[in-house]
mmCIF file of C-alpha atoms in Angstrom:
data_model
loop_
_atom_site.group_PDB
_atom_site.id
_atom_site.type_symbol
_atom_site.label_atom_id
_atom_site.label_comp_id
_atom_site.label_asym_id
_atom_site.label_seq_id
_atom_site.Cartn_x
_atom_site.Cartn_y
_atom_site.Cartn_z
ATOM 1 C CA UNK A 1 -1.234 23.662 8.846
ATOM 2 C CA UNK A 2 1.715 23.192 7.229
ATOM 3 C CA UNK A 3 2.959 21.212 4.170
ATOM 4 C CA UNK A 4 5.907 19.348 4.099
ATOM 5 C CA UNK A 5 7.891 17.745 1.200
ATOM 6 C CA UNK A 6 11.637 16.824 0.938
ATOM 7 C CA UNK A 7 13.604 14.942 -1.826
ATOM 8 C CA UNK A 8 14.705 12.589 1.282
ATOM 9 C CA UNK A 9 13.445 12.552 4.527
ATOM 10 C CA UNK A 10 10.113 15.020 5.440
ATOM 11 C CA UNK A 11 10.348 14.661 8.777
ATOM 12 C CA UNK A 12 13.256 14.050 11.346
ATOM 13 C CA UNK A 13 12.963 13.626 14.863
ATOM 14 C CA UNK A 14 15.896 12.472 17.078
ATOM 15 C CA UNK A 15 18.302 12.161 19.924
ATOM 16 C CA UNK A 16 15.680 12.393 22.761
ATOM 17 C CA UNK A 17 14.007 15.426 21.273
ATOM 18 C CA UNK A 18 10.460 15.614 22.333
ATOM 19 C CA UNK A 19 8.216 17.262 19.603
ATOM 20 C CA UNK A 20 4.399 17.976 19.508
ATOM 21 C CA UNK A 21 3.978 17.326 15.587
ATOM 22 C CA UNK A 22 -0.481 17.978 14.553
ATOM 23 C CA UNK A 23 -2.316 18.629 11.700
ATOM 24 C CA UNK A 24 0.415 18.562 9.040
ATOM 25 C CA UNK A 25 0.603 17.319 5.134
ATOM 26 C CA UNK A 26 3.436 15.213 4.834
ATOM 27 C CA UNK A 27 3.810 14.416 1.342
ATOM 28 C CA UNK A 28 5.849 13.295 -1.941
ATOM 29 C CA UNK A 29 8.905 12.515 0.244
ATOM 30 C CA UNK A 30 11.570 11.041 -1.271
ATOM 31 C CA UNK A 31 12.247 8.736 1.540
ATOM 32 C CA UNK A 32 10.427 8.231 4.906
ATOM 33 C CA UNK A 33 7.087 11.034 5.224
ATOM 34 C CA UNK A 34 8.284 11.354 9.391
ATOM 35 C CA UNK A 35 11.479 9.261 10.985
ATOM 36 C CA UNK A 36 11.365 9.223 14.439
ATOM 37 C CA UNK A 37 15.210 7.110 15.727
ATOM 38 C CA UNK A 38 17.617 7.453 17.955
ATOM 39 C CA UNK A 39 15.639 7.288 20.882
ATOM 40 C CA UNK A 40 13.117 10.294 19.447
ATOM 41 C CA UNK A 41 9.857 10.788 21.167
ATOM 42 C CA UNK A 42 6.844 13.239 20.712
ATOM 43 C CA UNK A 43 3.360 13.083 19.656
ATOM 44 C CA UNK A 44 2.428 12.815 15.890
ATOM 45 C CA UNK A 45 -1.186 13.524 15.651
ATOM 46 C CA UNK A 46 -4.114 13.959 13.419
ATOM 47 C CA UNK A 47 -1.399 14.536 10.370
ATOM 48 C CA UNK A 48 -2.036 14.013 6.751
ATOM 49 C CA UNK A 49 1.357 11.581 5.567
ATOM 50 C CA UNK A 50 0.704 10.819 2.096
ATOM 51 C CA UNK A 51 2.526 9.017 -0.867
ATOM 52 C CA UNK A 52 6.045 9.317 0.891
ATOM 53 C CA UNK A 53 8.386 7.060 -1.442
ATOM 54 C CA UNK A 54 9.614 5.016 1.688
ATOM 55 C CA UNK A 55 7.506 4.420 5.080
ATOM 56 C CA UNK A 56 4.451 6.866 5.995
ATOM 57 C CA UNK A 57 6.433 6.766 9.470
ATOM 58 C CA UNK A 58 9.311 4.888 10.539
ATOM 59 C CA UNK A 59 10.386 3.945 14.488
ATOM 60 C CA UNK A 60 13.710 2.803 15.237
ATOM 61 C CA UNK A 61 16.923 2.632 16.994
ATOM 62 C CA UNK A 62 14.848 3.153 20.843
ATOM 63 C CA UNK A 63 12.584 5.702 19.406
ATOM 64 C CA UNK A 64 9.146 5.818 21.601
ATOM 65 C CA UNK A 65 6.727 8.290 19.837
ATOM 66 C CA UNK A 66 3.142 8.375 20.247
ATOM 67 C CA UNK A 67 1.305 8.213 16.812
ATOM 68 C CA UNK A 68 -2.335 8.947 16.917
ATOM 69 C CA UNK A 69 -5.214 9.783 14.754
ATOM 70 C CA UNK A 70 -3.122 10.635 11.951
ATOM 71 C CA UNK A 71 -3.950 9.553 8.167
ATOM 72 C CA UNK A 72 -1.420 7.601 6.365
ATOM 73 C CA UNK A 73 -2.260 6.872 2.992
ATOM 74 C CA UNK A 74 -0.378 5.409 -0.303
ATOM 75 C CA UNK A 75 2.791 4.787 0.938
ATOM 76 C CA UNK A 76 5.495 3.246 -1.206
ATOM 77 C CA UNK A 77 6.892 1.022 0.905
ATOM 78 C CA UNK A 78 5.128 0.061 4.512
ATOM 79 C CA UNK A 79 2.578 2.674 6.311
ATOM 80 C CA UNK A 80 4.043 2.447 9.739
ATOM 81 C CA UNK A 81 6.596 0.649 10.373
ATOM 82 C CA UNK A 82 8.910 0.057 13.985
ATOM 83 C CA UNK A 83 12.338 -1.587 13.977
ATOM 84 C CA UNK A 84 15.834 -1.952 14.923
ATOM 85 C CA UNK A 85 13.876 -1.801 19.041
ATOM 86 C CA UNK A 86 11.558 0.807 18.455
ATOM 87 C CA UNK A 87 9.184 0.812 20.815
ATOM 88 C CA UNK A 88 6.053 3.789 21.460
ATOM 89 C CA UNK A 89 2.116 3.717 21.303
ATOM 90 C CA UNK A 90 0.609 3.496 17.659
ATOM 91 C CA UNK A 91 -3.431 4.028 18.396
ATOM 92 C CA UNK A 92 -6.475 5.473 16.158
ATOM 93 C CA UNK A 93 -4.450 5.924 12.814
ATOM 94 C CA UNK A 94 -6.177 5.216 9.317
ATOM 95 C CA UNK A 95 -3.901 3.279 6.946
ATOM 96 C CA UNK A 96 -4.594 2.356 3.364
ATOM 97 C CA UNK A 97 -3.104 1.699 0.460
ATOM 98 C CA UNK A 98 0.738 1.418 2.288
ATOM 99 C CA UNK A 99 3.109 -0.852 0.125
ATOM 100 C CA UNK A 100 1.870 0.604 -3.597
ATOM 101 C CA UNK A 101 5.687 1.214 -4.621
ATOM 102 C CA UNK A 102 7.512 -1.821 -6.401
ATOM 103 C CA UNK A 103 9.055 -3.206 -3.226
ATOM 104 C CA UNK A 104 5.555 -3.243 -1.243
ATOM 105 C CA UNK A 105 4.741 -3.569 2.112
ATOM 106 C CA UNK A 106 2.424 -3.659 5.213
ATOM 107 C CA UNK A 107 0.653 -1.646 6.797
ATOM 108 C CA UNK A 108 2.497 -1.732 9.795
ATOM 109 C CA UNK A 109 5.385 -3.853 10.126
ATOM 110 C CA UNK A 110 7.008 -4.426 13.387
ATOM 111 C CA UNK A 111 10.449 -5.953 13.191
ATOM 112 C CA UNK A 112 13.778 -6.616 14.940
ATOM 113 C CA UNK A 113 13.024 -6.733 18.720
ATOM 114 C CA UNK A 114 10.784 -3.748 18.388
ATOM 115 C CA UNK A 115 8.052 -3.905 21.256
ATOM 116 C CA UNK A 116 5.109 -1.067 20.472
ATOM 117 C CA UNK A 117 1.580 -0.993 21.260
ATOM 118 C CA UNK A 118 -0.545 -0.834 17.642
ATOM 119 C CA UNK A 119 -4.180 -0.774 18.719
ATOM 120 C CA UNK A 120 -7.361 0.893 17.870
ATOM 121 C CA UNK A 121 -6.049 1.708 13.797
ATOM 122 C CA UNK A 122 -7.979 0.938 10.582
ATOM 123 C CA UNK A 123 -5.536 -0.710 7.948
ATOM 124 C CA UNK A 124 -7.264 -1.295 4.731
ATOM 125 C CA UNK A 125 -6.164 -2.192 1.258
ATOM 126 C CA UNK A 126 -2.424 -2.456 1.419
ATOM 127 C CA UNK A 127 -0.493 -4.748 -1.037
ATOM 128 C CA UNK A 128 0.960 -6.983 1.409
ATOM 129 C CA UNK A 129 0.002 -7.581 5.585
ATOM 130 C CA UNK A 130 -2.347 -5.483 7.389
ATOM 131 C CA UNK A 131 -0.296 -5.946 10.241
ATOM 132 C CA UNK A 132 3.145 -7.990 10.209
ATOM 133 C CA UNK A 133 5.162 -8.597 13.295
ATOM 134 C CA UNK A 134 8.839 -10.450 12.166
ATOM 135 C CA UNK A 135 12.246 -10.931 13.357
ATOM 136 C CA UNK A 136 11.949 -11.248 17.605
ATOM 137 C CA UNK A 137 9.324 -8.382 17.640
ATOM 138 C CA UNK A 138 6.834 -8.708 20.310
ATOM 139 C CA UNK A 139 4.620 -5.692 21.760
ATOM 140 C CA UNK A 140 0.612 -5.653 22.068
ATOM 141 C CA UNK A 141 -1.607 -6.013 18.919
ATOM 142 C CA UNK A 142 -5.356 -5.155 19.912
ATOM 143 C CA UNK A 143 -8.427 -3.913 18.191
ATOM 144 C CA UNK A 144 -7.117 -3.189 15.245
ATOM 145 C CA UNK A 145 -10.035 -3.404 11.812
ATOM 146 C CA UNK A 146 -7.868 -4.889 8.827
ATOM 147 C CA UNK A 147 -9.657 -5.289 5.701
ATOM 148 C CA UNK A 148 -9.121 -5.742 2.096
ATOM 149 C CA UNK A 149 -5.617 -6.553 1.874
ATOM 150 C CA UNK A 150 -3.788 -8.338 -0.669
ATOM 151 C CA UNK A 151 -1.851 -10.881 1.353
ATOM 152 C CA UNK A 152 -2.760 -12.460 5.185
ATOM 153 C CA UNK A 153 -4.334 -9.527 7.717
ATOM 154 C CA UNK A 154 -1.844 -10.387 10.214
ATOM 155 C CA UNK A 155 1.531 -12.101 10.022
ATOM 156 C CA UNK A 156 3.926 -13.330 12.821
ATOM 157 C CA UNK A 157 7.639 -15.018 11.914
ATOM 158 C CA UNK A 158 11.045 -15.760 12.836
ATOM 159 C CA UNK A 159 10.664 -15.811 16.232
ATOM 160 C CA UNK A 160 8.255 -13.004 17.137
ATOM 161 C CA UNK A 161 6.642 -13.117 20.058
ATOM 162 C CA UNK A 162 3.596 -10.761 20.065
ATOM 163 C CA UNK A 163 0.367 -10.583 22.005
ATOM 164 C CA UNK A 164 -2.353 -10.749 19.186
ATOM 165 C CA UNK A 165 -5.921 -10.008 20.840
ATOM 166 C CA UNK A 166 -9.686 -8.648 20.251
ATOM 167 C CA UNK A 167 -8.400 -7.520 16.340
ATOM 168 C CA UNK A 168 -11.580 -7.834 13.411
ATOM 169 C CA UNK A 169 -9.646 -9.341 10.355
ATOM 170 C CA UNK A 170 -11.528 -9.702 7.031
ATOM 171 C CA UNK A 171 -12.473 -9.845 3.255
ATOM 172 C CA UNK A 172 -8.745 -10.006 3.172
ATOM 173 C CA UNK A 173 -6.942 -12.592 0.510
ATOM 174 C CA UNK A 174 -4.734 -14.566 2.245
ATOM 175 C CA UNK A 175 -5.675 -15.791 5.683
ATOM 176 C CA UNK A 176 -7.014 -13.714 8.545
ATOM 177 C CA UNK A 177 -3.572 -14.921 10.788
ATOM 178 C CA UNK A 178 -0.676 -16.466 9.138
ATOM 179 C CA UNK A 179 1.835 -17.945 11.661
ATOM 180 C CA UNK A 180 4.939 -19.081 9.953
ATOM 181 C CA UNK A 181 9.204 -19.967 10.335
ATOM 182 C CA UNK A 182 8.994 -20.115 14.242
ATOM 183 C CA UNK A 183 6.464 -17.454 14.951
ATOM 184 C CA UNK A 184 5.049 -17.676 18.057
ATOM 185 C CA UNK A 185 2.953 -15.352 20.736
ATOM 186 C CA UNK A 186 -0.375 -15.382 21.789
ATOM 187 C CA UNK A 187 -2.974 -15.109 19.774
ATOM 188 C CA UNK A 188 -6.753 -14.648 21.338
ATOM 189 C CA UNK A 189 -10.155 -13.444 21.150
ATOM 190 C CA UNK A 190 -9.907 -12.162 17.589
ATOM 191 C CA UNK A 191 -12.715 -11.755 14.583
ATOM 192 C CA UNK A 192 -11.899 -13.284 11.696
ATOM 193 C CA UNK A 193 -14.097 -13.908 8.978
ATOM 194 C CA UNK A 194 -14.708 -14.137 4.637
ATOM 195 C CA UNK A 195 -10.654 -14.352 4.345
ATOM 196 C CA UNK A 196 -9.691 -15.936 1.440
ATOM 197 C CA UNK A 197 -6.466 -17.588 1.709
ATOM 198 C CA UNK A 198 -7.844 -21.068 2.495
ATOM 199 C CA UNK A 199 -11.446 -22.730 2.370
ATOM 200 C CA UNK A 200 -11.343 -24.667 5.329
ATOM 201 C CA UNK A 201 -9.438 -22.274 7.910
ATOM 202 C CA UNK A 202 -9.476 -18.642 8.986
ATOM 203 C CA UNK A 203 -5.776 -19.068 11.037
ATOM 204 C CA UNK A 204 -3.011 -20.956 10.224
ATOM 205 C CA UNK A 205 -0.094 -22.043 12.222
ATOM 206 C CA UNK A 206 3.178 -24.183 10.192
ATOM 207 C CA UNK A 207 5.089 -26.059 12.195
ATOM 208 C CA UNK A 208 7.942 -25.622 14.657
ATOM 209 C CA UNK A 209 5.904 -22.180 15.643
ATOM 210 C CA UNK A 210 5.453 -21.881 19.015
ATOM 211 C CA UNK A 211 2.245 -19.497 19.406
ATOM 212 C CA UNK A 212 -0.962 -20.053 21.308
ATOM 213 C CA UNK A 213 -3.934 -19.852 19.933
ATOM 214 C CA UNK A 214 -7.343 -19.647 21.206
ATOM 215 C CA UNK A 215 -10.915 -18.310 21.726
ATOM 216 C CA UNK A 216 -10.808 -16.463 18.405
ATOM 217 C CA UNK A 217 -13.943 -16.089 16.799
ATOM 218 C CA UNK A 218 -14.293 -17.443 13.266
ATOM 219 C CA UNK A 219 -17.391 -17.192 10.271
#
């Protein structure tokens, strides 16, 4: 095992290269704990990425890692997050406590066209979103266990058009799905129960959002 810190970056991976990255401490970063851009692949798994001062891990620019079973705890900023068309398979990863730093952030956030799969994690106790999808992101969102966050468990905006299905969302304080500024997607066959946010609802869609929702399971 090894342990890696750096006042920046801990963790590079880019320009197609095609690492198998397991059972690592990634920690005390001064930026990002991994980056994987530029159209990076690999396998992250069953690493220890701790209380990086940006992201746990960060996806971008056509990246398309896998990211399994790995343990992403007190992140500064978000605990994963995919952007700028990141794409890759995000499955079986514990996150808590992302977003700590003074900026905040999600657990995972999925942004700017990015299309991943995020299924199978446990996100609990982050300072903003369990899960947030924004900014013409789409990709597959499926049994995922959010608890105990500090804002909605899962947020879709500005266009984002995400496939939101069989996810357990709960004791969380806003609401268990949040659908706001043109959000759309489809949105099914989800758990959702003892969210906060509102006494009368479990999901909430504002208008001139253009998701679908149905069969979720509320109480």
């Amino acid at each position: 095992q090894r342990h890696l810190r750096n006042q920046s970056v801990g963790l590079y991976i880019m320009n197609r290269a095609n690492p198998v990255v397991r059972n690592n401490t990634v920690r005390d970063s001064g930026g990002d704990g991994i980056a994987v851009c530029f159209e990076g692949r690999g396998l992250l798994d069953s690493n220890i990425i701790k209380a990086n001062a940006g992201s746990g891990v960060l996806v971008e620019t056509e990246a398309e890692p896998r990211v399994t079973r790995n343990k992403v705890m007190d992140s500064a900023q978000d605990g994963i997050k995919i952007c700028k068309n990141g794409k890759g398979h995000i499955e079986g990863n514990t996150v808590v406590n992302a977003g700590c730093g003074p900026s905040g952030g999600s657990g995972v956030m999925v942004s700017f066209g990015s299309t991943p799969v995020v299924k199978n994690n446990t996100i609990k106790d982050c300072h903003s979103f369990g899960i947030c999808i924004a900014d013409e992101a789409a990709g597959v969102i499926e049994r995922n266990n959010i608890t105990a966050t500090r804002s909605h468990g899962i947020g879709i905006f500005r266009r984002a058009n995400p496939v939101v299905r069989g996810n357990i969302v709960r004791d969380n304080a806003g609401v268990g799905i949040f659908i706001s500024q043109a959000g759309g997607g489809t949105v099914s066959d989800n758990r959702l129960a003892l969210n906060r946010g509102s006494h009368t609802t479990q999901v909430i869609v504002e208008p001139g959002c253009s998701a679908t929702v149905r069969e979720n399971i509320t109480g």
